Short mmCIF file of C-alpha atoms in Angstrom, two decimals:
data_model
loop_
_atom_site.label_atom_id
_atom_site.label_comp_id
_atom_site.label_asym_id
_atom_site.label_seq_id
_atom_site.Cartn_x
_atom_site.Cartn_y
_atom_site.Cartn_z
CA MET A 1 -15.81 -79.40 9.92
CA ARG A 2 -12.57 -78.28 9.64
CA ALA A 3 -10.52 -75.83 11.22
CA LEU A 4 -8.65 -73.25 9.31
CA ASP A 5 -5.12 -71.57 9.19
CA THR A 6 -6.25 -67.93 8.03
CA THR A 7 -4.09 -65.31 6.18
CA ILE A 8 -3.02 -61.86 7.31
CA ARG A 9 -3.22 -59.07 4.70
CA ASN A 10 -0.47 -55.99 5.62
CA TYR A 11 -1.49 -52.65 4.20
CA HIS A 12 -0.51 -49.36 5.33
CA TRP A 13 -3.70 -48.21 6.91
CA GLY A 14 -3.84 -51.30 9.41
CA SER A 15 -3.01 -51.52 13.28
CA ARG A 16 -0.03 -53.24 14.82
CA THR A 17 -2.21 -54.23 17.59
CA ALA A 18 -5.72 -55.06 17.16
CA LEU A 19 -5.44 -57.78 14.84
CA ALA A 20 -2.73 -58.98 17.07
CA ALA A 21 -4.63 -58.81 20.41
CA LEU A 22 -7.55 -60.56 18.57
CA ARG A 23 -5.59 -63.65 18.43
CA GLY A 24 -3.72 -63.23 21.63
CA ALA A 25 -0.39 -62.17 20.10
CA PRO A 26 2.23 -59.69 20.67
CA PRO A 27 2.13 -56.14 18.65
CA SER A 28 2.80 -56.90 14.81
CA SER A 29 6.25 -55.28 13.42
CA SER A 30 4.32 -53.87 10.25
CA PRO A 31 0.65 -52.83 9.72
CA GLU A 32 -2.16 -55.70 9.93
CA ALA A 33 -5.17 -54.57 8.10
CA GLU A 34 -7.04 -57.87 7.44
CA LEU A 35 -7.37 -61.00 8.50
CA TRP A 36 -9.06 -63.35 5.69
CA VAL A 37 -11.24 -66.42 6.13
CA GLY A 38 -12.37 -68.13 3.19
CA ALA A 39 -11.30 -69.52 -0.35
CA HIS A 40 -10.61 -66.54 -2.53
CA PRO A 41 -7.74 -67.59 -4.81
CA SER A 42 -5.27 -64.83 -3.95
CA ALA A 43 -5.23 -65.78 -0.03
CA PRO A 44 -7.16 -69.01 0.51
CA SER A 45 -7.24 -70.18 4.14
CA LEU A 46 -5.99 -73.63 4.89
CA LEU A 47 -6.83 -76.64 6.23
CA ARG A 48 -4.95 -76.67 9.64
CA GLY A 49 -3.09 -79.80 9.82
CA ALA A 50 -3.43 -80.67 6.07
CA GLY A 51 -2.22 -77.80 4.14
CA THR A 52 -4.82 -77.79 1.66
CA PRO A 53 -6.04 -74.63 0.54
CA LEU A 54 -9.79 -74.01 0.82
CA ASP A 55 -10.55 -73.72 -2.65
CA ARG A 56 -9.01 -76.73 -3.73
CA TYR A 57 -10.56 -78.28 -1.01
CA VAL A 58 -14.23 -77.29 -2.23
CA ALA A 59 -13.73 -77.78 -5.79
CA ALA A 60 -12.42 -81.15 -5.11
CA ASN A 61 -15.88 -81.94 -3.93
CA PRO A 62 -18.43 -79.08 -4.62
CA VAL A 63 -21.53 -81.17 -3.66
CA GLY A 64 -20.30 -82.38 -0.48
CA THR A 65 -19.11 -79.28 0.74
CA LEU A 66 -21.30 -76.82 -0.68
CA GLY A 67 -24.83 -78.75 -1.53
CA ARG A 68 -26.77 -78.84 -4.48
CA GLU A 69 -28.51 -75.18 -4.21
CA ALA A 70 -25.42 -73.20 -3.25
CA LEU A 71 -23.45 -75.23 -6.09
CA ALA A 72 -26.29 -74.50 -8.70
CA ALA A 73 -26.71 -70.73 -7.79
CA PHE A 74 -22.97 -69.90 -7.64
CA GLY A 75 -20.63 -72.81 -8.93
CA PRO A 76 -18.12 -74.85 -7.49
CA ARG A 77 -16.85 -71.97 -5.30
CA LEU A 78 -17.60 -70.65 -2.09
CA PRO A 79 -19.66 -67.47 -2.80
CA PHE A 80 -18.55 -65.42 0.24
CA LEU A 81 -15.40 -64.13 2.02
CA LEU A 82 -15.13 -63.48 5.45
CA LYS A 83 -12.64 -61.11 7.11
CA VAL A 84 -11.60 -58.89 10.12
CA LEU A 85 -10.58 -55.42 9.04
CA ALA A 86 -8.18 -53.32 11.37
CA VAL A 87 -8.49 -49.79 10.32
CA GLU A 88 -5.96 -47.13 11.97
CA THR A 89 -6.02 -44.52 9.31
CA PRO A 90 -8.42 -43.88 6.39
CA LEU A 91 -9.15 -46.46 3.51
CA SER A 92 -9.43 -45.19 -0.22
CA LEU A 93 -12.72 -43.77 -1.29
CA GLN A 94 -14.17 -46.55 -3.88
CA VAL A 95 -17.24 -48.09 -5.52
CA HIS A 96 -18.00 -51.67 -6.29
CA PRO A 97 -19.79 -52.98 -9.47
CA ASP A 98 -23.09 -54.59 -9.79
CA ARG A 99 -23.65 -57.91 -10.91
CA GLU A 100 -24.11 -56.87 -14.66
CA GLN A 101 -21.39 -54.59 -14.76
CA ALA A 102 -18.91 -57.09 -12.99
CA ARG A 103 -20.03 -59.46 -15.65
CA SER A 104 -19.09 -57.28 -18.75
CA GLY A 105 -16.41 -55.59 -16.86
CA HIS A 106 -14.61 -58.91 -16.49
CA ALA A 107 -15.56 -59.69 -20.42
CA ALA A 108 -13.96 -56.46 -21.35
CA GLY A 109 -11.06 -57.17 -19.30
CA VAL A 110 -11.70 -54.70 -16.75
CA PHE A 111 -12.49 -56.15 -13.74
CA GLY A 112 -10.76 -59.04 -12.61
CA ASP A 113 -13.41 -61.73 -12.06
CA ASP A 114 -16.82 -61.39 -12.68
CA ARG A 115 -18.80 -61.26 -9.81
CA PRO A 116 -20.30 -58.15 -7.71
CA LYS A 117 -18.80 -57.14 -4.52
CA PRO A 118 -21.64 -55.83 -2.14
CA GLU A 119 -20.40 -55.93 1.95
CA ILE A 120 -21.55 -55.58 4.97
CA LEU A 121 -19.25 -54.36 7.84
CA VAL A 122 -20.13 -55.28 12.09
CA ALA A 123 -18.68 -53.05 14.35
CA LEU A 124 -16.38 -54.82 17.17
CA THR A 125 -15.12 -51.36 18.20
CA GLU A 126 -16.36 -48.10 18.05
CA PHE A 127 -16.13 -48.02 14.13
CA GLU A 128 -16.39 -44.80 11.73
CA THR A 129 -17.34 -44.96 8.11
CA LEU A 130 -18.28 -42.75 5.09
CA ALA A 131 -21.07 -44.90 3.44
CA GLY A 132 -23.42 -43.40 0.67
CA PHE A 133 -24.55 -39.77 0.16
CA ARG A 134 -25.73 -37.51 2.90
CA ASP A 135 -29.00 -36.18 2.99
CA PRO A 136 -29.07 -33.28 0.51
CA ALA A 137 -30.68 -30.88 2.88
CA GLU A 138 -28.17 -31.61 4.94
CA THR A 139 -25.28 -31.34 2.80
CA VAL A 140 -25.99 -27.96 1.48
CA VAL A 141 -26.01 -26.57 5.19
CA LEU A 142 -22.62 -28.18 5.82
CA LEU A 143 -21.53 -26.52 1.96
CA ASP A 144 -22.84 -23.13 2.83
CA SER A 145 -20.95 -23.09 6.00
CA LEU A 146 -17.84 -23.59 3.99
CA GLY A 147 -17.90 -20.31 1.90
CA ALA A 148 -18.13 -19.39 -1.45
CA ALA A 149 -15.60 -21.88 -3.11
CA PHE A 150 -17.79 -24.50 -2.62
CA GLY A 151 -20.97 -22.64 -3.95
CA PRO A 152 -20.76 -24.68 -7.31
CA LEU A 153 -20.91 -28.03 -5.68
CA ARG A 154 -23.49 -26.82 -3.49
CA ASP A 155 -25.80 -25.87 -5.99
CA LEU A 156 -25.18 -28.94 -7.86
CA VAL A 157 -26.49 -31.07 -4.55
CA ALA A 158 -29.16 -28.76 -3.88
CA ALA A 159 -30.37 -29.60 -7.48
CA GLY A 160 -30.15 -33.48 -6.99
CA ASP A 161 -27.63 -33.95 -9.10
CA LEU A 162 -25.24 -36.06 -6.56
CA ARG A 163 -23.46 -37.77 -9.59
CA GLY A 164 -22.57 -34.04 -11.22
CA ALA A 165 -21.54 -33.28 -7.58
CA LEU A 166 -19.14 -35.69 -7.26
CA ARG A 167 -17.84 -34.88 -10.41
CA TRP A 168 -17.38 -31.44 -9.68
CA ALA A 169 -15.48 -32.44 -6.02
CA LEU A 170 -13.30 -35.00 -7.76
CA HIS A 171 -12.14 -32.62 -10.94
CA GLU A 172 -11.99 -29.10 -9.31
CA PRO A 173 -8.60 -28.30 -7.28
CA VAL A 174 -10.50 -26.49 -4.19
CA ASP A 175 -8.43 -26.41 -0.68
CA LEU A 176 -10.68 -27.40 2.36
CA VAL A 177 -8.98 -25.08 4.95
CA ASP A 178 -11.26 -26.02 7.98
CA PRO A 179 -12.67 -29.26 7.56
CA PRO A 180 -15.36 -30.15 9.57
CA ALA A 181 -14.13 -32.60 12.64
CA TRP A 182 -14.89 -36.22 11.50
CA LEU A 183 -13.32 -35.31 8.30
CA GLY A 184 -9.92 -34.15 9.91
CA SER A 185 -8.14 -37.51 9.76
CA VAL A 186 -8.98 -37.79 6.27
CA ALA A 187 -7.68 -34.29 5.49
CA ALA A 188 -4.53 -34.80 7.27
CA THR A 189 -4.01 -38.13 5.88
CA TYR A 190 -4.31 -36.87 2.43
CA PRO A 191 -3.92 -33.20 1.89
CA GLY A 192 -4.76 -31.88 -1.52
CA ASP A 193 -6.61 -34.98 -2.43
CA PRO A 194 -9.86 -34.44 -4.36
CA GLY A 195 -11.15 -37.20 -2.67
CA VAL A 196 -11.16 -34.76 0.59
CA VAL A 197 -13.78 -32.44 -0.78
CA ALA A 198 -15.39 -35.66 -2.08
CA ALA A 199 -16.17 -36.89 1.20
CA LEU A 200 -18.43 -33.79 2.10
CA LEU A 201 -20.94 -35.25 0.07
CA LEU A 202 -21.03 -38.80 1.96
CA ASN A 203 -22.86 -39.98 5.09
CA HIS A 204 -20.38 -40.06 8.14
CA VAL A 205 -21.24 -43.05 10.14
CA ALA A 206 -20.35 -44.08 13.65
CA LEU A 207 -21.21 -47.67 14.17
CA ARG A 208 -21.32 -49.13 18.16
CA PRO A 209 -19.95 -52.63 18.97
CA GLY A 210 -22.65 -55.06 17.06
CA GLN A 211 -23.91 -52.56 14.83
CA GLY A 212 -23.58 -53.10 11.17
CA VAL A 213 -23.29 -51.04 7.91
CA TYR A 214 -24.34 -52.79 4.55
CA VAL A 215 -22.75 -51.30 1.50
CA ALA A 216 -24.60 -52.21 -1.80
CA ALA A 217 -22.77 -52.39 -5.33
CA GLY A 218 -22.45 -48.74 -6.59
CA VAL A 219 -22.47 -47.18 -3.06
CA PRO A 220 -19.74 -44.92 -2.32
CA HIS A 221 -17.58 -45.51 0.84
CA ALA A 222 -14.31 -45.18 3.02
CA HIS A 223 -13.73 -46.63 6.15
CA LEU A 224 -11.94 -44.51 8.48
CA ARG A 225 -11.33 -46.18 11.69
CA GLY A 226 -11.61 -48.93 14.19
CA THR A 227 -12.14 -52.71 13.81
CA GLY A 228 -15.05 -55.03 12.58
CA VAL A 229 -16.04 -58.00 11.03
CA GLU A 230 -16.72 -57.97 7.09
CA LEU A 231 -18.54 -60.18 5.04
CA MET A 232 -18.83 -59.90 0.88
CA ALA A 233 -19.34 -61.82 -2.05
CA ASP A 234 -15.73 -63.63 -2.93
CA SER A 235 -14.80 -61.01 -5.61
CA ASP A 236 -12.03 -58.44 -5.38
CA ASN A 237 -13.38 -55.71 -8.05
CA VAL A 238 -12.45 -52.25 -6.64
CA VAL A 239 -12.70 -49.13 -8.33
CA ARG A 240 -11.02 -46.13 -6.34
CA ALA A 241 -11.96 -42.38 -6.35
CA GLY A 242 -9.58 -40.97 -4.09
CA LEU A 243 -7.78 -40.80 -0.83
CA THR A 244 -5.27 -43.63 -1.86
CA SER A 245 -1.86 -43.77 -3.83
CA LYS A 246 -2.99 -46.47 -5.90
CA PRO A 247 -4.34 -45.91 -9.36
CA VAL A 248 -7.90 -44.31 -9.43
CA ASP A 249 -10.56 -44.37 -12.30
CA VAL A 250 -12.84 -41.25 -11.75
CA ARG A 251 -14.53 -42.39 -14.93
CA MET A 252 -15.56 -45.56 -14.08
CA VAL A 253 -16.35 -44.54 -10.74
CA LEU A 254 -19.10 -41.74 -12.28
CA ASP A 255 -20.44 -44.78 -14.25
CA LEU A 256 -20.92 -47.24 -11.24
CA VAL A 257 -21.97 -44.97 -8.56
CA GLU A 258 -25.39 -44.89 -7.22
CA SER A 259 -27.55 -42.58 -4.66
CA THR A 260 -28.53 -45.89 -2.40
CA PRO A 261 -27.44 -44.64 0.92
CA GLY A 262 -25.55 -47.25 3.26
CA LEU A 263 -27.73 -49.22 5.50
CA VAL A 264 -27.22 -48.85 9.17
CA LEU A 265 -28.47 -52.42 10.87
CA ASP A 266 -28.41 -53.44 14.43
CA GLY A 267 -29.36 -56.95 13.54
CA GLU A 268 -32.74 -59.01 14.23
CA GLU A 269 -32.07 -61.05 17.44
CA ASP A 270 -33.54 -64.61 17.84
CA GLY A 271 -31.99 -66.03 21.23
CA PRO A 272 -28.08 -66.72 20.54
CA LEU A 273 -28.34 -65.56 17.05
CA ARG A 274 -28.24 -62.05 15.81
CA THR A 275 -28.51 -61.89 11.99
CA TYR A 276 -27.83 -59.08 9.86
CA PRO A 277 -30.25 -59.13 6.65
CA THR A 278 -29.41 -58.04 3.00
CA PRO A 279 -30.94 -58.64 -0.14
CA GLU A 280 -27.86 -60.54 -1.30
CA PRO A 281 -28.00 -64.13 -2.09
CA GLU A 282 -24.28 -64.57 -1.97
CA PHE A 283 -24.16 -64.01 1.91
CA ARG A 284 -25.65 -63.37 5.57
CA LEU A 285 -23.71 -62.56 8.82
CA HIS A 286 -24.92 -63.39 11.69
CA ALA A 287 -23.49 -62.79 15.64
CA VAL A 288 -23.47 -66.20 17.69
CA SER A 289 -23.44 -67.09 21.55
CA PRO A 290 -23.00 -70.06 23.23
CA GLY A 291 -26.64 -72.01 23.06
CA ALA A 292 -27.12 -71.35 19.16
CA VAL A 293 -27.59 -74.50 17.03
CA LEU A 294 -26.49 -73.41 13.45
CA HIS A 295 -28.39 -75.06 10.38
CA ASP A 296 -27.22 -77.38 8.06
CA ARG A 297 -27.86 -75.56 4.77
CA GLY A 298 -24.97 -74.78 2.18
CA PRO A 299 -21.45 -73.88 3.22
CA GLN A 300 -20.49 -71.89 6.16
CA LEU A 301 -17.51 -70.08 7.74
CA LEU A 302 -17.08 -69.61 11.31
CA LEU A 303 -14.83 -67.18 12.98
CA CYS A 304 -14.61 -66.51 17.01
CA VAL A 305 -13.74 -63.09 18.19
CA ARG A 306 -13.53 -63.21 21.70
CA GLY A 307 -13.16 -65.98 24.28
CA SER A 308 -13.64 -69.64 22.89
CA VAL A 309 -16.53 -71.87 21.53
CA GLU A 310 -16.70 -75.28 21.20
CA LEU A 311 -18.60 -76.40 18.33
CA ALA A 312 -20.54 -80.03 17.97
CA ARG A 313 -21.23 -81.24 14.56
CA GLY A 314 -22.34 -84.87 13.31
CA GLY A 315 -20.17 -86.53 16.32
CA ASP A 316 -17.16 -84.10 15.72
CA ARG A 317 -15.72 -81.38 18.21
CA LEU A 318 -13.60 -78.58 17.90
CA VAL A 319 -12.59 -75.70 19.69
CA LEU A 320 -11.96 -72.21 18.46
CA SER A 321 -10.21 -69.21 20.43
CA ALA A 322 -10.29 -66.03 19.32
CA GLY A 323 -8.98 -65.17 16.06
CA GLU A 324 -9.44 -68.81 15.09
CA ALA A 325 -11.86 -69.92 12.54
CA ALA A 326 -13.54 -73.13 10.94
CA PHE A 327 -15.12 -74.43 7.37
CA LEU A 328 -18.26 -76.05 8.01
CA PRO A 329 -19.47 -77.78 4.87
CA HIS A 330 -23.03 -78.40 3.94
CA GLY A 331 -25.38 -81.41 5.83
CA HIS A 332 -25.17 -81.46 9.08
CA LYS A 333 -26.48 -79.04 12.05
CA THR A 334 -23.84 -77.30 14.32
CA SER A 335 -24.48 -76.69 18.04
CA VAL A 336 -22.12 -74.06 19.74
CA ALA A 337 -21.08 -73.89 23.42
CA GLY A 338 -18.44 -72.17 25.70
CA ASP A 339 -17.63 -68.75 26.56
CA GLY A 340 -17.27 -66.75 23.50
CA ARG A 341 -18.54 -64.94 20.82
CA ALA A 342 -18.10 -65.61 16.97
CA TYR A 343 -19.67 -64.46 13.79
CA TRP A 344 -21.03 -67.13 11.16
CA ALA A 345 -21.52 -66.45 7.63
CA THR A 346 -23.73 -68.64 5.29
CA THR A 347 -25.41 -67.88 1.88
CA GLY A 348 -28.55 -65.84 2.11
CA ALA A 349 -30.81 -68.19 0.38
CA ALA A 350 -29.71 -70.88 3.00
CA ALA A 351 -30.26 -68.23 6.02
CA GLY A 352 -33.69 -67.09 4.52
#
């Protein structure tokens, strides 16, 4: 059981206050967008006191840290990455590859790694996102209300051609004069961006604290505002369609996009644990309250988000305050005490 020093990523869409408040720190001088907990080589957490990057620590003893089952399934690395996102202005409209697309794309030099990037986000505050295509009948009603300029888009949606509708939205210069209220911040942040019109096709999801949204590979999505805990496969493969100043690749987006909806999850409660199941083998996210006993299978991360929690494992004890995290290697059960709230990341197979 090792306490971690985590990494803050500064992106323009972040907040100067949300992650600072989580850590009990004063407001930041620049936007703080993501707090990373994990072993991704671009920003690995460090073992507190030793300064050893977590990816190197795992690689030095993969059997002891991961367990034989996770090592056989995912290789000598931590298969998931845990984050806290603080979204003050909208993120890009994007999709991620599935397993086979990531492998072939990496072999062709298109993707930086050979892994898929499905995700789940659980809201810490009220959280708004666009996730997956909206029900076509509802989208037709919306587009009818916007006028004749959106007639071709409306007809594609009515015919069930959602990929064709997305292609039209990303290629046709149409001015959205009076956007729906939920789209106002996006239109104001990215005036004239074709991603604004594409957003009309997507499902607007408003999460309460404790609710989650699962975004599978190929699901178009864009987070709009709020703070949440996000868990994903340990990958950085992102393809953007719009709502960004970064490079976009509409052709690849259209190759990758799927009509699978984003799935809203309330979680499954079992005493002091609330689990958010997904079909992904790489990860499973759980909300943890004091009194929980965490299983001993596979590698695990635990992040305290409120108050403090005391972890007891194999004779060792560790206290984490809000914003602090720990790596729990394979092999020992962990009991949780204190007055706080935490999120626990495991592999999907170990949680099953």
